[in-house]
Short mmCIF file of C-alpha atoms in Angstrom, two decimals:
data_model
loop_
_atom_site.label_atom_id
_atom_site.label_comp_id
_atom_site.label_asym_id
_atom_site.label_seq_id
_atom_site.Cartn_x
_atom_site.Cartn_y
_atom_site.Cartn_z
CA MET A 520 264.99 103.65 170.30
CA GLN A 521 261.70 103.07 168.70
CA ALA A 522 261.62 100.49 165.98
CA THR A 523 258.53 100.71 163.85
CA LEU A 524 257.42 97.29 162.71
CA GLY A 525 257.38 97.15 158.98
CA GLY A 526 255.08 99.60 157.35
CA SER A 527 251.80 99.00 159.15
CA LEU A 528 251.32 100.08 162.71
CA ALA A 529 248.29 98.17 163.75
CA VAL A 530 246.50 99.84 166.60
CA ALA A 531 245.10 97.17 168.81
CA ARG A 532 241.63 98.08 169.94
CA ALA A 533 240.27 96.69 173.13
CA PRO A 534 237.22 94.60 172.30
CA ALA A 535 234.13 96.64 173.15
CA ARG A 536 232.10 95.29 176.02
CA ALA A 537 228.62 94.53 174.90
CA VAL A 538 227.03 94.91 178.31
CA GLY A 539 225.45 98.28 177.64
CA SER A 540 224.03 97.58 174.22
CA ALA A 541 222.37 94.39 175.30
CA ALA A 542 220.52 96.19 178.02
CA THR A 543 219.00 98.96 175.90
CA ARG A 544 216.37 96.70 174.49
CA ALA A 545 215.08 95.32 177.74
CA THR A 546 214.97 98.37 179.96
CA PRO A 547 211.90 100.45 179.26
CA PHE A 548 213.66 103.58 180.25
CA VAL A 549 214.46 106.71 178.35
CA ALA A 550 214.57 106.46 174.59
CA ALA A 551 213.92 102.75 174.56
CA ALA A 552 210.94 103.22 172.31
CA ARG A 553 212.62 105.46 169.82
CA SER A 554 215.91 103.73 169.42
CA VAL A 555 214.51 100.21 168.98
CA ALA A 556 211.53 100.74 166.67
CA PRO A 557 212.23 99.24 163.26
CA ARG A 558 210.12 101.64 161.27
CA SER A 559 212.56 104.54 161.16
CA SER A 560 215.74 102.56 160.65
CA ARG A 561 218.26 104.08 158.36
CA GLN A 562 217.88 101.32 155.76
CA GLN A 563 214.16 101.81 155.54
CA LEU A 564 214.51 105.56 155.32
CA ARG A 565 217.03 105.18 152.56
CA ALA A 566 214.83 102.69 150.74
CA ALA A 567 211.91 105.05 150.98
CA ALA A 568 214.06 107.91 149.76
CA THR A 569 215.29 106.01 146.73
CA ALA A 570 211.78 104.83 145.96
CA ALA A 571 210.51 108.40 145.96
CA ALA A 572 213.59 109.72 144.17
CA PRO A 573 211.86 111.77 141.46
CA GLU A 574 209.72 113.51 144.07
CA ALA A 575 212.47 114.24 146.56
CA PRO A 576 214.21 117.57 146.16
CA ALA A 577 217.79 117.46 145.05
CA ALA A 578 219.08 118.75 148.36
CA ALA A 579 217.71 115.82 150.39
CA SER A 580 220.05 113.18 149.10
CA ARG A 581 220.78 111.81 152.56
CA PRO A 582 217.97 110.51 154.77
CA GLU A 583 217.24 112.93 157.57
CA PRO A 584 217.73 111.82 161.13
CA SER A 585 214.44 111.42 162.91
CA HIS A 586 213.59 114.34 165.16
CA GLY A 587 211.82 112.29 167.77
CA THR A 588 208.05 112.52 167.59
CA ALA A 589 207.79 115.37 165.14
CA ALA A 590 204.32 116.82 165.73
CA GLU A 591 202.39 113.69 164.81
CA SER A 592 199.90 112.01 167.05
CA TYR A 593 201.27 110.33 170.12
CA ALA A 594 200.12 109.44 173.61
CA VAL A 595 201.81 109.19 176.97
CA VAL A 596 200.50 106.00 178.55
CA GLU A 597 201.12 104.35 181.86
CA ILE A 598 201.80 100.68 181.45
CA GLY A 599 203.67 98.08 183.43
CA GLY A 600 204.59 100.59 186.10
CA HIS A 601 206.29 102.89 183.60
CA GLN A 602 205.24 105.76 181.41
CA LEU A 603 205.86 105.62 177.73
CA VAL A 604 205.41 107.80 174.66
CA VAL A 605 203.65 105.65 172.08
CA GLU A 606 202.92 106.21 168.43
CA GLU A 607 200.87 104.22 166.02
CA GLY A 608 202.60 101.50 164.14
CA ARG A 609 205.52 101.02 166.51
CA TRP A 610 206.28 98.24 168.90
CA TYR A 611 207.42 98.63 172.46
CA THR A 612 208.78 96.37 175.16
CA VAL A 613 207.07 96.58 178.52
CA ASN A 614 206.94 94.54 181.68
CA ARG A 615 205.08 91.27 181.38
CA LEU A 616 201.34 91.58 180.91
CA GLU A 617 199.30 88.48 181.64
CA VAL A 618 197.83 88.45 178.15
CA ALA A 619 198.18 85.74 175.55
CA PRO A 620 200.23 86.70 172.52
CA GLY A 621 198.20 87.57 169.47
CA SER A 622 195.33 89.13 171.37
CA ARG A 623 194.36 92.77 171.36
CA ILE A 624 194.43 94.98 174.38
CA GLN A 625 193.39 98.48 175.25
CA LEU A 626 195.62 100.76 177.23
CA GLY A 627 193.29 102.91 179.25
CA ARG A 628 195.64 105.01 181.34
CA VAL A 629 196.50 107.78 178.94
CA LEU A 630 198.17 110.65 180.71
CA ALA A 631 198.65 113.00 177.79
CA LEU A 632 197.60 112.97 174.21
CA LYS A 633 198.52 114.78 171.06
CA GLN A 634 196.41 114.42 167.97
CA GLY A 635 196.72 116.50 164.89
CA GLY A 636 198.64 119.21 166.66
CA GLN A 637 196.29 119.41 169.63
CA PHE A 638 198.02 118.61 172.90
CA SER A 639 195.86 117.68 175.87
CA VAL A 640 196.88 116.51 179.29
CA GLY A 641 194.69 114.62 181.69
CA GLN A 642 193.96 115.08 185.34
CA PRO A 643 195.29 112.48 185.84
CA TYR A 644 193.99 110.61 182.78
CA VAL A 645 192.59 111.97 179.55
CA GLU A 646 188.91 111.07 179.43
CA GLY A 647 187.81 108.77 176.70
CA ALA A 648 191.26 108.29 175.28
CA THR A 649 192.41 104.75 174.61
CA VAL A 650 195.31 103.20 172.86
CA GLU A 651 194.73 99.92 171.14
CA ALA A 652 197.56 97.49 170.88
CA GLU A 653 198.28 93.96 169.92
CA VAL A 654 200.46 91.67 171.95
CA LEU A 655 203.25 90.35 169.76
CA GLU A 656 205.22 88.03 171.95
CA GLU A 657 206.39 87.29 175.43
CA LEU A 658 210.09 87.37 175.95
CA LYS A 659 212.69 87.49 178.64
CA GLY A 660 215.27 90.19 178.95
CA PRO A 661 219.01 89.58 178.93
CA LYS A 662 220.44 87.86 181.95
CA VAL A 663 221.66 90.06 184.73
CA ILE A 664 224.06 88.55 187.25
CA ILE A 665 223.49 89.63 190.81
CA TYR A 666 226.65 89.08 192.76
CA LYS A 667 227.10 90.02 196.38
CA MET A 668 230.33 89.60 198.22
CA LYS A 669 231.78 90.76 201.48
CA ALA A 670 235.54 90.61 201.48
CA LYS A 671 237.26 88.62 204.21
CA LYS A 672 233.92 87.65 205.75
CA HIS A 673 233.30 84.42 203.91
CA PHE A 674 230.15 85.67 202.21
CA ARG A 675 229.35 85.25 198.58
CA ARG A 676 226.03 85.01 196.74
CA THR A 677 225.32 84.66 193.06
CA ASN A 678 221.94 84.98 191.37
CA GLY A 679 220.80 85.37 187.83
CA HIS A 680 217.75 87.26 186.68
CA ARG A 681 215.93 87.59 183.40
CA GLN A 682 213.11 90.06 183.42
CA PRO A 683 209.89 88.77 181.86
CA LEU A 684 208.74 91.22 179.21
CA THR A 685 206.03 91.61 176.62
CA LYS A 686 206.31 93.16 173.21
CA ILE A 687 203.26 95.09 172.08
CA LEU A 688 202.46 96.78 168.79
CA VAL A 689 200.40 99.94 169.03
CA THR A 690 197.74 99.95 166.37
CA LYS A 691 195.47 102.88 167.09
CA ILE A 692 195.33 105.97 169.25
CA THR A 693 191.82 107.24 169.74
CA GLN A 694 190.14 109.89 171.79
CA MET B 1000 234.25 75.70 183.41
CA HIS B 1001 234.31 78.46 185.89
CA ARG B 1002 237.59 79.83 184.64
CA ASP B 1003 236.21 80.31 181.16
CA LYS B 1004 233.23 82.13 182.53
CA ILE B 1005 235.50 84.53 184.35
CA PHE B 1006 237.53 85.24 181.25
CA LYS B 1007 234.39 85.84 179.29
CA LEU B 1008 233.30 88.44 181.79
CA ALA B 1009 236.78 89.94 181.83
CA LYS B 1010 236.82 90.97 178.21
CA GLY B 1011 238.13 94.47 177.74
CA PHE B 1012 239.90 94.68 181.05
CA ARG B 1013 243.26 96.28 181.30
CA GLY B 1014 246.53 94.42 181.41
CA ARG B 1015 246.77 91.09 183.12
CA ALA B 1016 243.23 91.34 184.38
CA LYS B 1017 241.91 89.90 181.18
CA ASN B 1018 244.44 87.10 180.79
CA CYS B 1019 245.62 85.84 184.15
CA ILE B 1020 243.09 84.09 186.30
CA ARG B 1021 244.35 85.29 189.64
CA VAL B 1022 244.03 88.92 188.67
CA ALA B 1023 240.96 88.44 186.52
CA ARG B 1024 238.98 86.75 189.22
CA GLU B 1025 239.39 89.69 191.57
CA ARG B 1026 238.59 92.24 188.91
CA VAL B 1027 235.53 90.37 187.74
CA GLU B 1028 234.18 90.10 191.25
CA LYS B 1029 234.66 93.81 191.68
CA SER B 1030 232.99 94.54 188.37
CA LEU B 1031 229.94 92.47 189.30
CA GLN B 1032 229.65 94.28 192.60
CA TYR B 1033 229.88 97.61 190.87
CA ALA B 1034 227.21 96.52 188.42
CA PHE B 1035 224.89 95.62 191.28
CA ARG B 1036 225.47 98.95 192.98
CA ASP B 1037 225.19 100.96 189.80
CA ARG B 1038 221.97 99.35 188.61
CA LYS B 1039 220.44 101.05 191.62
CA ALA B 1040 222.40 104.25 191.15
CA LYS B 1041 221.38 104.49 187.50
CA LYS B 1042 217.79 105.09 188.50
CA ARG B 1043 218.83 107.96 190.73
CA GLU B 1044 221.08 109.48 188.11
CA MET B 1045 218.46 109.33 185.41
CA ARG B 1046 215.97 111.09 187.62
CA SER B 1047 218.47 113.78 188.38
CA LEU B 1048 219.10 114.22 184.66
CA TRP B 1049 215.40 114.51 183.93
CA ILE B 1050 215.05 117.13 186.62
CA THR B 1051 217.90 119.12 185.12
CA ARG B 1052 216.28 119.02 181.71
CA ILE B 1053 212.89 120.02 183.05
CA THR B 1054 214.47 122.89 184.92
CA ALA B 1055 216.18 124.10 181.81
CA GLY B 1056 212.99 123.84 179.83
CA SER B 1057 210.81 125.62 182.31
CA ARG B 1058 213.25 128.38 183.13
CA GLN B 1059 213.05 129.41 179.52
CA TYR B 1060 209.59 130.62 180.39
CA GLY B 1061 210.57 132.07 183.72
CA VAL B 1062 209.16 129.25 185.83
CA LYS B 1063 211.30 127.43 188.33
CA TYR B 1064 211.29 123.67 188.58
CA SER B 1065 209.84 123.77 192.08
CA GLN B 1066 206.96 125.98 191.00
CA LEU B 1067 206.28 123.84 187.97
CA MET B 1068 206.14 120.61 189.94
CA HIS B 1069 204.02 122.21 192.62
CA GLY B 1070 201.58 123.42 190.01
CA LEU B 1071 201.41 120.05 188.30
CA LYS B 1072 200.80 118.33 191.58
CA GLN B 1073 198.01 120.71 192.47
CA GLU B 1074 196.28 120.01 189.22
CA ASN B 1075 196.76 116.29 189.57
CA ILE B 1076 198.72 115.92 186.34
CA GLN B 1077 200.63 112.73 186.75
CA VAL B 1078 202.95 112.87 183.80
CA ASN B 1079 206.20 111.88 185.38
CA ARG B 1080 209.59 113.46 185.15
CA LYS B 1081 210.93 111.18 182.52
CA MET B 1082 208.09 112.07 180.19
CA LEU B 1083 208.28 115.73 181.06
CA SER B 1084 211.92 115.82 180.14
CA GLU B 1085 211.17 114.07 176.86
CA LEU B 1086 208.46 116.59 176.10
CA ALA B 1087 210.74 119.46 177.00
CA MET B 1088 213.35 118.15 174.60
CA ASN B 1089 211.29 117.06 171.62
CA GLU B 1090 207.97 118.83 171.90
CA PRO B 1091 208.67 122.37 172.99
CA TYR B 1092 205.18 123.58 172.19
CA SER B 1093 203.51 120.89 174.23
CA PHE B 1094 205.84 121.62 177.11
CA LYS B 1095 205.08 125.30 176.83
CA ALA B 1096 201.40 124.48 176.97
CA LEU B 1097 201.95 122.66 180.24
CA VAL B 1098 203.97 125.51 181.68
CA ASP B 1099 201.33 128.00 180.62
CA GLN B 1100 198.60 125.97 182.23
CA VAL B 1101 200.50 125.84 185.49
CA ARG B 1102 201.10 129.52 185.36
CA PHE B 1103 197.48 130.24 184.61
CA MET B 1104 196.25 128.13 187.48
CA GLN B 1105 198.61 129.83 189.85
CA GLY B 1106 197.11 133.15 188.90
CA GLY B 1107 199.62 134.97 186.77
CA SER B 1108 203.31 134.34 186.43
CA SER B 1109 206.10 135.14 188.78
CA GLY B 1110 208.43 138.00 187.87
CA GLY B 1111 209.80 137.17 184.45
CA SER B 1112 213.42 136.25 184.91
CA GLY B 1113 213.96 136.49 181.20
CA ALA B 1114 215.27 133.85 178.86
CA GLN B 1115 218.39 132.61 180.50
CA ALA B 1116 221.31 130.81 179.01
CA ALA B 1117 219.67 127.66 180.27
CA ALA B 1118 218.25 127.36 176.78
CA ALA B 1119 221.56 125.86 175.76
CA ALA B 1120 220.97 122.90 178.04
CA VAL B 1121 217.64 122.13 176.43
CA ALA B 1122 219.07 121.86 172.93
CA LYS B 1123 220.50 118.34 173.41
#
């Protein structure tokens, strides 16, 4: 006997847990640079497409998804204990650098470099290649709760942790 | 209050675990322990994923992962696995250049095993 309530069967959705999405910004792991950079957001792509409407061909009515670093110039740098693919004009979140915000820094450990279609890899570092960046701000990552418990042994520990981070804007990639 | 904190962490849990404190408290404790354990496991899993992707990318050119890593180590190229997997996915020509360099330094390639169906794994 299944009685359908009225006309609308509302499907109750479990509220999505926001744990994963909050962590993508802080962890400098895979795809952190690409997914967080504001330059290639869908709104901006659409705005650029509508602004260049007379030039765009009729087939490209929808903004194309970005294909990762599509044969532009980029560099693989080592910073904050991690390696990162950086492009000009994008900002990245890295582990805290002891640099005041607003100042300019040079990232000297460039492991691989691609400029104008020429890909070069260093042994271990590419000679003479530097990446100039500007420190935007110092921030702390989302809070992570560290909870340890041993059942039936009267042991329980709780700690919180917020990773100190720095946001940098890459301005120039030079060889 | 502590109870409210537990319910906040118990959002999305199944059944009484999100509404009743006695059940929720146990489930939340378990979830925090799993989170602690899995923050460490995530690093291992990601590395394993990168290795799989690098293997798929290099086997396209008939080079095994072990040979590729050995060659890179010999030449003191310190691009790590995460970056290599990104290159293999998004920059196939740059990755091919690396593979070719390794092959060149090792003095000619191993017997070409042909383009395997591992190419499907690279196209992610």
